[in-house]
XYZ file of N, CA and C in Angstrom:
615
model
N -7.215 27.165 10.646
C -6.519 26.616 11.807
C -7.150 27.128 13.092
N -7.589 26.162 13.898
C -7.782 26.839 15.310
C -6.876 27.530 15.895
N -7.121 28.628 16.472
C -6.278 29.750 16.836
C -6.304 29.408 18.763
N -5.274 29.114 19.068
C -5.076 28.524 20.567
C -4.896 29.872 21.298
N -5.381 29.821 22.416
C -5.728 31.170 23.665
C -5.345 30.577 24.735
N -3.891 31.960 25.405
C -3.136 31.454 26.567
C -4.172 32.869 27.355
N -4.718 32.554 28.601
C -5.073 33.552 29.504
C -4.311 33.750 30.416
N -3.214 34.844 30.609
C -2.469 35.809 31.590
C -2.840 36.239 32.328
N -1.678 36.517 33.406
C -2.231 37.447 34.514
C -3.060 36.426 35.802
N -3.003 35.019 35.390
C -4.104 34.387 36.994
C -3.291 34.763 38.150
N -3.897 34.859 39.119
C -3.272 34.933 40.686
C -4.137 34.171 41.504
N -5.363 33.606 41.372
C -6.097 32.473 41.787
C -6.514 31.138 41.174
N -6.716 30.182 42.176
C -7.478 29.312 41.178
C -8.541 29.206 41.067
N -9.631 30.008 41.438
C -11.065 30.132 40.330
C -10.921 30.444 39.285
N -10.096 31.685 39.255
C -10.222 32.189 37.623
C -8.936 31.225 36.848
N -8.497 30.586 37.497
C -7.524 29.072 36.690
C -8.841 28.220 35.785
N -9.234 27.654 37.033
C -10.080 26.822 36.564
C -11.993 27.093 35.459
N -12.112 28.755 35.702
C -13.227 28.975 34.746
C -12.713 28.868 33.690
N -11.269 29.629 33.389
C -10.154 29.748 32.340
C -10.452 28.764 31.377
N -9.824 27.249 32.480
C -9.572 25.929 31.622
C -11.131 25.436 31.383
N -12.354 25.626 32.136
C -13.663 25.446 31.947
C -14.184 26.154 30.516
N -13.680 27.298 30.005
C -14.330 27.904 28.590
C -12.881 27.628 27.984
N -12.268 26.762 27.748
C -11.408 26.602 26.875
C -10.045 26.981 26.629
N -9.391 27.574 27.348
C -8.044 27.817 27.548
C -7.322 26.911 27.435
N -6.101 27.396 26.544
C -5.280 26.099 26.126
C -4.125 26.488 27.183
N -3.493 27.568 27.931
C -2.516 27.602 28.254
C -2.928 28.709 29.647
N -2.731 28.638 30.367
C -2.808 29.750 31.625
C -1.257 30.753 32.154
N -1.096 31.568 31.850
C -0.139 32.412 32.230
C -0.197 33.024 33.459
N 1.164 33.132 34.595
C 1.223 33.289 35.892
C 2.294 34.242 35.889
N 2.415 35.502 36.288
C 3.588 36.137 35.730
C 4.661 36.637 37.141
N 5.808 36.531 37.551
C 6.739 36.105 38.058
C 7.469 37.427 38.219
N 6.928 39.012 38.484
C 7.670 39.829 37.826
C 6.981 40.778 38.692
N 7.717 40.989 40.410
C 7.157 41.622 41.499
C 6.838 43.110 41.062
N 6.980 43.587 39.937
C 6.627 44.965 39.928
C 4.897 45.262 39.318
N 4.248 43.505 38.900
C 3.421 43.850 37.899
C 2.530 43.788 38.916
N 1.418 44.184 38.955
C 0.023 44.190 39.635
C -0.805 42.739 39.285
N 0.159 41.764 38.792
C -0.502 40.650 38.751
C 0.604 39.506 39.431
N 1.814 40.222 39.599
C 2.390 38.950 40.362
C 2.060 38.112 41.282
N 2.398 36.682 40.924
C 1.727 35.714 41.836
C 3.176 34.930 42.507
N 2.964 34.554 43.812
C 4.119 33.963 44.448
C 4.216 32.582 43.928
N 6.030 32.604 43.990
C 5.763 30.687 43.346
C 5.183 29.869 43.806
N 4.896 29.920 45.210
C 4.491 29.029 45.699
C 2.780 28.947 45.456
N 2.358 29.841 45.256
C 0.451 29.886 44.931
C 0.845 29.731 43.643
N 1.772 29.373 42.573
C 1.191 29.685 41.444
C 1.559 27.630 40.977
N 2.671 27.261 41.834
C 2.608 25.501 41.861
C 1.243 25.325 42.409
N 0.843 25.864 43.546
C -0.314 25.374 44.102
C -1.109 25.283 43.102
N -1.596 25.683 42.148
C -2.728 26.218 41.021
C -2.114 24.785 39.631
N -0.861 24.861 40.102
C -0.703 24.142 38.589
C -1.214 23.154 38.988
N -0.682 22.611 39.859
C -1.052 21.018 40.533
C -2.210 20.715 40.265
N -3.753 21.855 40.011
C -4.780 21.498 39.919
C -5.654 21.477 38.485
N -4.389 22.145 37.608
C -4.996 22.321 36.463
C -5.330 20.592 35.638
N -6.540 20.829 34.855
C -6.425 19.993 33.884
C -5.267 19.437 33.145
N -5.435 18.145 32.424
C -4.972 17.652 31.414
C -4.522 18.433 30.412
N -3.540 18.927 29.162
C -3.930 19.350 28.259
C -3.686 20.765 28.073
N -3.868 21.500 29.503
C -3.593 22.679 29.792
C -2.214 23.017 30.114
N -1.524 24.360 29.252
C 0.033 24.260 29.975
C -0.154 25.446 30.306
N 0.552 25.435 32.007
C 1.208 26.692 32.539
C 2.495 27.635 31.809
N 2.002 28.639 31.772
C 3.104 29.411 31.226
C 3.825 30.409 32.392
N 4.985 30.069 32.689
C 5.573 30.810 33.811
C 6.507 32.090 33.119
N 6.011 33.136 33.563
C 6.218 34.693 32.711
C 7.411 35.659 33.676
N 8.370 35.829 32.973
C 9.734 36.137 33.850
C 10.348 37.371 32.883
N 10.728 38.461 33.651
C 11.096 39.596 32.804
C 12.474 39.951 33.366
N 13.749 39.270 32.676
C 15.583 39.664 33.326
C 14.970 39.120 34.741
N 14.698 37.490 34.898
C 14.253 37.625 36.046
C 16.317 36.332 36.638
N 16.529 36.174 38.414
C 17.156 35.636 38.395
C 17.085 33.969 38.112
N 18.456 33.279 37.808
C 18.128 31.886 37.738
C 17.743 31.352 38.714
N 18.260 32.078 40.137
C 17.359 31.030 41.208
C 15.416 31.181 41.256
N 15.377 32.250 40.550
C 13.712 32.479 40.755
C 13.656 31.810 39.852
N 13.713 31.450 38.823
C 13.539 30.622 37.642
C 13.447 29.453 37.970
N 14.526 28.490 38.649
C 14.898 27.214 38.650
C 13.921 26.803 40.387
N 13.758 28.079 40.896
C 12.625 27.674 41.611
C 11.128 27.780 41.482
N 10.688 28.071 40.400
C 9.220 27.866 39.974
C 9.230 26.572 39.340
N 10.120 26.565 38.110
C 9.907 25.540 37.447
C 10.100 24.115 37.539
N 11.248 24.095 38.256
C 11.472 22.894 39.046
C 10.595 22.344 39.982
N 9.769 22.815 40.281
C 8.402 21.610 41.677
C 7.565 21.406 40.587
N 7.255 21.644 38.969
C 6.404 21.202 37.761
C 6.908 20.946 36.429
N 7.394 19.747 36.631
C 7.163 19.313 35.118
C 6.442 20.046 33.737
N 5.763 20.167 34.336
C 4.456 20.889 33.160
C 5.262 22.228 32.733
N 5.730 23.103 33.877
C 5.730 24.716 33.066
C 6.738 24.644 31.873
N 5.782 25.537 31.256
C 6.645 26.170 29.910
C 7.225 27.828 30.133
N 8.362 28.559 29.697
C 8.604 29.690 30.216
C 8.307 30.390 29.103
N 8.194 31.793 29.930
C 7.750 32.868 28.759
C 8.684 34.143 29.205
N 9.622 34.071 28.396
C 11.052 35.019 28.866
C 10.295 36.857 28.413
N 9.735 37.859 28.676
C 9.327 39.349 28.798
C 10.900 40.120 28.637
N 11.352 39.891 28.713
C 12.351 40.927 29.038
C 13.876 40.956 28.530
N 14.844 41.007 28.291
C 16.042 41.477 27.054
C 16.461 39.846 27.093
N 16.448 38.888 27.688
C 17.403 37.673 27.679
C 17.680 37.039 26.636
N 18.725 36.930 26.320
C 19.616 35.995 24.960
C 18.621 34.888 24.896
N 19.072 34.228 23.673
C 18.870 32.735 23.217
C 19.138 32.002 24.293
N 20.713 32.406 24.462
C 22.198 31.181 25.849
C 21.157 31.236 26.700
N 20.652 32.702 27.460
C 19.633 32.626 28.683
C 18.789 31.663 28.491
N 17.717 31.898 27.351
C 16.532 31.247 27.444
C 16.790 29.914 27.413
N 17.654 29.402 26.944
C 18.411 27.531 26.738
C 18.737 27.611 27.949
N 19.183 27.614 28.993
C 19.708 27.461 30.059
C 19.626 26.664 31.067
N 17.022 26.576 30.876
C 16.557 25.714 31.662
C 16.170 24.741 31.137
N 16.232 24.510 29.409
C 15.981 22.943 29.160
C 14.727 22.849 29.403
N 13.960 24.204 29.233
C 12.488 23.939 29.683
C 12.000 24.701 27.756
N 10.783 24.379 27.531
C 10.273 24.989 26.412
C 10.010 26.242 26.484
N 10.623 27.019 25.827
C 10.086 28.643 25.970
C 9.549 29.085 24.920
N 8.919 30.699 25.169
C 8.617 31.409 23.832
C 9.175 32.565 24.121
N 9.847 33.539 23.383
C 10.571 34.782 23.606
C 9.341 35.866 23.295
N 9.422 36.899 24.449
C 8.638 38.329 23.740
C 9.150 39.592 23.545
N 8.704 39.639 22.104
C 9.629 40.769 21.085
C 8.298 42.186 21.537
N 8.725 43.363 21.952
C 7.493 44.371 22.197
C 8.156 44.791 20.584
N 7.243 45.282 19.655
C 7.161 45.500 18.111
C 6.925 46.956 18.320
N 7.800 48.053 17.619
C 7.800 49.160 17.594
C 8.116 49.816 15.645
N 7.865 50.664 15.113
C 7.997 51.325 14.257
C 9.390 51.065 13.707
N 9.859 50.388 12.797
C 11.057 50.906 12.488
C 12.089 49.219 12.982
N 11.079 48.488 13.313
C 12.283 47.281 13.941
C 12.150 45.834 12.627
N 13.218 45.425 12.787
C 13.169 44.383 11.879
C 12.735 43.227 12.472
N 11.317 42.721 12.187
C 10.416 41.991 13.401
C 11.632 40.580 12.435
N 11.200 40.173 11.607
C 11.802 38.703 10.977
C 13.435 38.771 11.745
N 13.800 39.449 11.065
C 15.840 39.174 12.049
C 15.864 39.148 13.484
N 14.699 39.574 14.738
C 14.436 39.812 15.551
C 14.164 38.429 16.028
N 12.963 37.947 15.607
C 12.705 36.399 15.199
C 13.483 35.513 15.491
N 14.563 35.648 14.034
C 15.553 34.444 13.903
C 16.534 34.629 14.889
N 16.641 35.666 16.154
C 17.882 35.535 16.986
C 17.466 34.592 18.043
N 16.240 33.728 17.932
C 15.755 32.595 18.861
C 15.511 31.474 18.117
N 16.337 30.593 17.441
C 15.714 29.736 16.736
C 15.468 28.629 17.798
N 15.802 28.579 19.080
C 14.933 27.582 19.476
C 13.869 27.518 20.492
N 13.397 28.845 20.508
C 11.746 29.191 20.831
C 10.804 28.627 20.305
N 10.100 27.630 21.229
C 8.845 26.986 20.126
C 7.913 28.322 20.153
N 7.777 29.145 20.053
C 6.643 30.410 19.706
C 7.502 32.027 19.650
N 7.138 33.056 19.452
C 7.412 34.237 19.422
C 6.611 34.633 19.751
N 6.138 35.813 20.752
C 4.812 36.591 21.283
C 5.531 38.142 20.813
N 4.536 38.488 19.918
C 4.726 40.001 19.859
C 3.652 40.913 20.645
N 4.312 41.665 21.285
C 3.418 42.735 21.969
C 3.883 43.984 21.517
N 2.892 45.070 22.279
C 3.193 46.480 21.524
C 4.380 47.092 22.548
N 5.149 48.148 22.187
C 6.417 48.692 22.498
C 5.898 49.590 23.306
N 6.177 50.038 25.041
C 5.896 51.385 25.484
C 7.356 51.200 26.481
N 8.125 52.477 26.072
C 8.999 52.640 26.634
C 9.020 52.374 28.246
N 9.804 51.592 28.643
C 9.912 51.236 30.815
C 8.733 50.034 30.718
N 8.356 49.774 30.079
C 7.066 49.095 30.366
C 7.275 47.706 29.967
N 7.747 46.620 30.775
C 7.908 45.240 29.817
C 6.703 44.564 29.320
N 5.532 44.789 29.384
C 4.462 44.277 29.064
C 3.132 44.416 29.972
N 2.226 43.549 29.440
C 0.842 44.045 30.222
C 0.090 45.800 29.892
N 0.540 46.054 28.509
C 0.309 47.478 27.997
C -1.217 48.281 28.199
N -1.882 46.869 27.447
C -3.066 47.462 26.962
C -3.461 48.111 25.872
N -2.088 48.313 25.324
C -2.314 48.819 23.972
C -1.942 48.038 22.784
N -2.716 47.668 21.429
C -2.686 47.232 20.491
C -1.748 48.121 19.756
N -0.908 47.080 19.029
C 0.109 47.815 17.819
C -0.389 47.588 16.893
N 0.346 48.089 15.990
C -0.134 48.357 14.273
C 0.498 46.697 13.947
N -0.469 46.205 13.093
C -0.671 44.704 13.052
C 0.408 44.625 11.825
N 0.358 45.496 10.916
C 0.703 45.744 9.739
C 2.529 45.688 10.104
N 2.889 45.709 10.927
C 4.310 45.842 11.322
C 4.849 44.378 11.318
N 3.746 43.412 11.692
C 3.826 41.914 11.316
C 4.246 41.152 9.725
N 5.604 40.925 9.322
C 5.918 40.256 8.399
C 5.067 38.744 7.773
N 4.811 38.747 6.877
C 4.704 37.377 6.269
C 5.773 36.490 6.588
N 5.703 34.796 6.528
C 6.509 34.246 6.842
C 7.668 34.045 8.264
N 7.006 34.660 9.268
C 8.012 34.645 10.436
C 8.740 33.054 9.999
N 9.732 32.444 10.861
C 10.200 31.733 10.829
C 9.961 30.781 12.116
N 8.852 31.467 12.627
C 8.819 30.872 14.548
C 6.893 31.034 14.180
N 6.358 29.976 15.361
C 4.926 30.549 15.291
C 4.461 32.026 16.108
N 3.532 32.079 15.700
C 3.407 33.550 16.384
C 2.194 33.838 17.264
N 2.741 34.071 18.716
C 1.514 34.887 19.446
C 1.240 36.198 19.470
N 0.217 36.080 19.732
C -0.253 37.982 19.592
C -0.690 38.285 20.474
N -0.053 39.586 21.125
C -0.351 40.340 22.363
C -0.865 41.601 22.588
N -1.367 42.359 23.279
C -1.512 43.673 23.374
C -2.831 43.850 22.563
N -3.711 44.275 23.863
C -4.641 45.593 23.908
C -5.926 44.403 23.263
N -5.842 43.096 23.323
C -6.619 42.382 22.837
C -7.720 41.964 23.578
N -9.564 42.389 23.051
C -10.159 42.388 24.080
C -11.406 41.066 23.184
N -12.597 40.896 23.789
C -13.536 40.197 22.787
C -13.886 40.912 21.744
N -14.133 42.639 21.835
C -14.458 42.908 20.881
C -12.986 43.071 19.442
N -11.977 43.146 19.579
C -11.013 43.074 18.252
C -10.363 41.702 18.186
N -10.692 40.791 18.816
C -10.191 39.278 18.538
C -10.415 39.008 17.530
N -11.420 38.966 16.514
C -11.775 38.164 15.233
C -10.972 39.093 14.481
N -11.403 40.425 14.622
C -10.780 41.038 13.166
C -8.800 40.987 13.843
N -8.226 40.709 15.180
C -6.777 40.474 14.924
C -6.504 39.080 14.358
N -7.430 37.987 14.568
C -6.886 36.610 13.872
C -6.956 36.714 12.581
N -8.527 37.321 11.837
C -8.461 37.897 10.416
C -7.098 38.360 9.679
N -6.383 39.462 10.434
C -5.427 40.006 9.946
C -4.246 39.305 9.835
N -3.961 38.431 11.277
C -2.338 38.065 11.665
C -2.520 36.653 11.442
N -3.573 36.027 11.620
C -3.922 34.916 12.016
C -2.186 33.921 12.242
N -2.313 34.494 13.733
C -1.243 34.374 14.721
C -1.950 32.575 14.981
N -0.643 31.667 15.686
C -0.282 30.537 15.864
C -1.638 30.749 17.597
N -1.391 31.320 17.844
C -2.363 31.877 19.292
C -2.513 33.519 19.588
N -3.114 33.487 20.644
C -3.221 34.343 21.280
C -3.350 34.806 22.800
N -2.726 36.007 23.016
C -2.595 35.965 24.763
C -3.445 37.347 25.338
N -4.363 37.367 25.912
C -4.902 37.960 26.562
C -4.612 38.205 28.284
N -4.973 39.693 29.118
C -4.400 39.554 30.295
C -5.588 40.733 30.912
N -5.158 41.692 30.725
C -6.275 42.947 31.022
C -7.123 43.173 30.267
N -7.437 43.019 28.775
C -8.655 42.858 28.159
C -10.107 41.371 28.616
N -9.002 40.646 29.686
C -10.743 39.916 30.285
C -10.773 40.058 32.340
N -10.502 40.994 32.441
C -10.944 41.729 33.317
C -11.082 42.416 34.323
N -11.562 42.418 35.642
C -12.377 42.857 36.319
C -11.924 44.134 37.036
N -10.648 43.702 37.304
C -9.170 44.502 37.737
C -8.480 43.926 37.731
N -6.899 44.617 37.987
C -5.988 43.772 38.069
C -5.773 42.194 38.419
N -5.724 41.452 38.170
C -5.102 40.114 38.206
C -6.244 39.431 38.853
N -7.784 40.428 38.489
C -9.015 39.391 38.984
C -9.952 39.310 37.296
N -10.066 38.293 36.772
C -10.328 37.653 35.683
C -12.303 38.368 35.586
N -12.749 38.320 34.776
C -14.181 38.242 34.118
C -14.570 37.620 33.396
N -15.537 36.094 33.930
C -15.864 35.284 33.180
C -16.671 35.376 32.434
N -17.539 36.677 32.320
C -17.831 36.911 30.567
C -16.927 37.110 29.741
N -16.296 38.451 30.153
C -15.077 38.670 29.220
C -13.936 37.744 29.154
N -13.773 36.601 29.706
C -13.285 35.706 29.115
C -13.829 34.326 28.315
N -15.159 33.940 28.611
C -16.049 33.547 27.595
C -16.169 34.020 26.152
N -16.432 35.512 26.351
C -16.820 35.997 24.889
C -14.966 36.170 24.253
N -14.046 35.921 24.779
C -12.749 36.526 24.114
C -12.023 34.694 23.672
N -13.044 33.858 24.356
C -12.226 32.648 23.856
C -13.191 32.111 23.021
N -14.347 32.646 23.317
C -15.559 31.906 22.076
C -15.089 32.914 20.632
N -14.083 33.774 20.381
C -14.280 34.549 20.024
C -13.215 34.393 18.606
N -12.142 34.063 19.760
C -10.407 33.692 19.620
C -10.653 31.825 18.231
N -12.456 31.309 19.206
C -11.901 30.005 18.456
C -13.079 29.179 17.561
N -13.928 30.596 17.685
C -14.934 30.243 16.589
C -15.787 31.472 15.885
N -14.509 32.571 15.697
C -14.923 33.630 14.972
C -14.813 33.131 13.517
């Protein structure tokens, strides 16, 4: 199965558009003023408006409010949400928009029952667990903590760079994958090698 690659973290549209130029199926914009990649709603509609065909925005929100919510998503049709942070199922249904829930995977958690408390998430993104930290880690979890059979498709997050992409699809061979600080340069400024070699990597290892 081709293994589909969402790239996180844009705050411009060059690195939007090299993104969707080497193959990006999904671009992530994250909504969450504490991260070093937050982008304002208003630059991050600006950017959608220009994306390709084919390509979906993923708008990334951690316990964020409904008016910040219902004001990103509402000026685009297109976004899909990507709930980071404790919100119910009721929450994530709320906007009638397509979401995927992210579970951070720690030692000791029951990833499958975890799973099924979203049955109507079209995806699950697991990332690795660091206490205060809702995401954007950098660190890879133990893959092995990943059940057979989820009940949801599965993205894979954390600490994922060009060089461990093949051997994490090898292992999980996850529904996709999301990359953010493993392609580059600094914070919330992209590297179009390291995002070349992590999507040539992601979809023809």
């Amino acid at each position: 199965m081709n293994c589909r690659v969402k790239i996180c973290g844009i705050t411009n549209l060059e690195d939007a558009m090299m993104a969707c130029k080497h193959g990006a199926d999904a671009i992530g914009f994250v909504f969450y003023e504490k991260s070093p990649r937050y982008v304002s709603p208003e630059t991050a509609n600006s950017i959608v408006e220009q994306l390709p065909p084919f390509v979906t925005p993923v708008a990334l929100f951690v316990d964020a409010s409904a008016s910040l919510i219902e004001s990103v998503v509402s000026a685009n049709a297109r976004w899909m949400i990507q709930f980071h942070g404790v919100e119910s199922e009721s929450e994530c249904c709320r906007y009638k928009r397509p979401y995927m829930k992210a579970l951070r995977v720690k030692q000791g958690d029951n990833v499958s029952a975890l799973v099924d408390q979203y049955p109507s998430a079209l995806a699950i993104l697991l990332d690795a667990y660091k206490a205060g930290v809702p995401g954007g880690t950098g660190e890879v979890f133990d893959w092995c903590l990943i059940p057979e059979g989820l009940s949801k498709p599965i993205v894979l997050a954390g600490g994922l760079t060009g060089q461990n992409i093949k051997q994490a699809i090898e292992r999980v061979s996850p529904y996709a994958v999301d990359v953010s600080g493993g392609v580059e340069l600094s914070k919330g400024i992209k590297s179009e090698p390291k995002v070349q070699e992590f999507i040539r990597g992601a979809k023809c290892g």
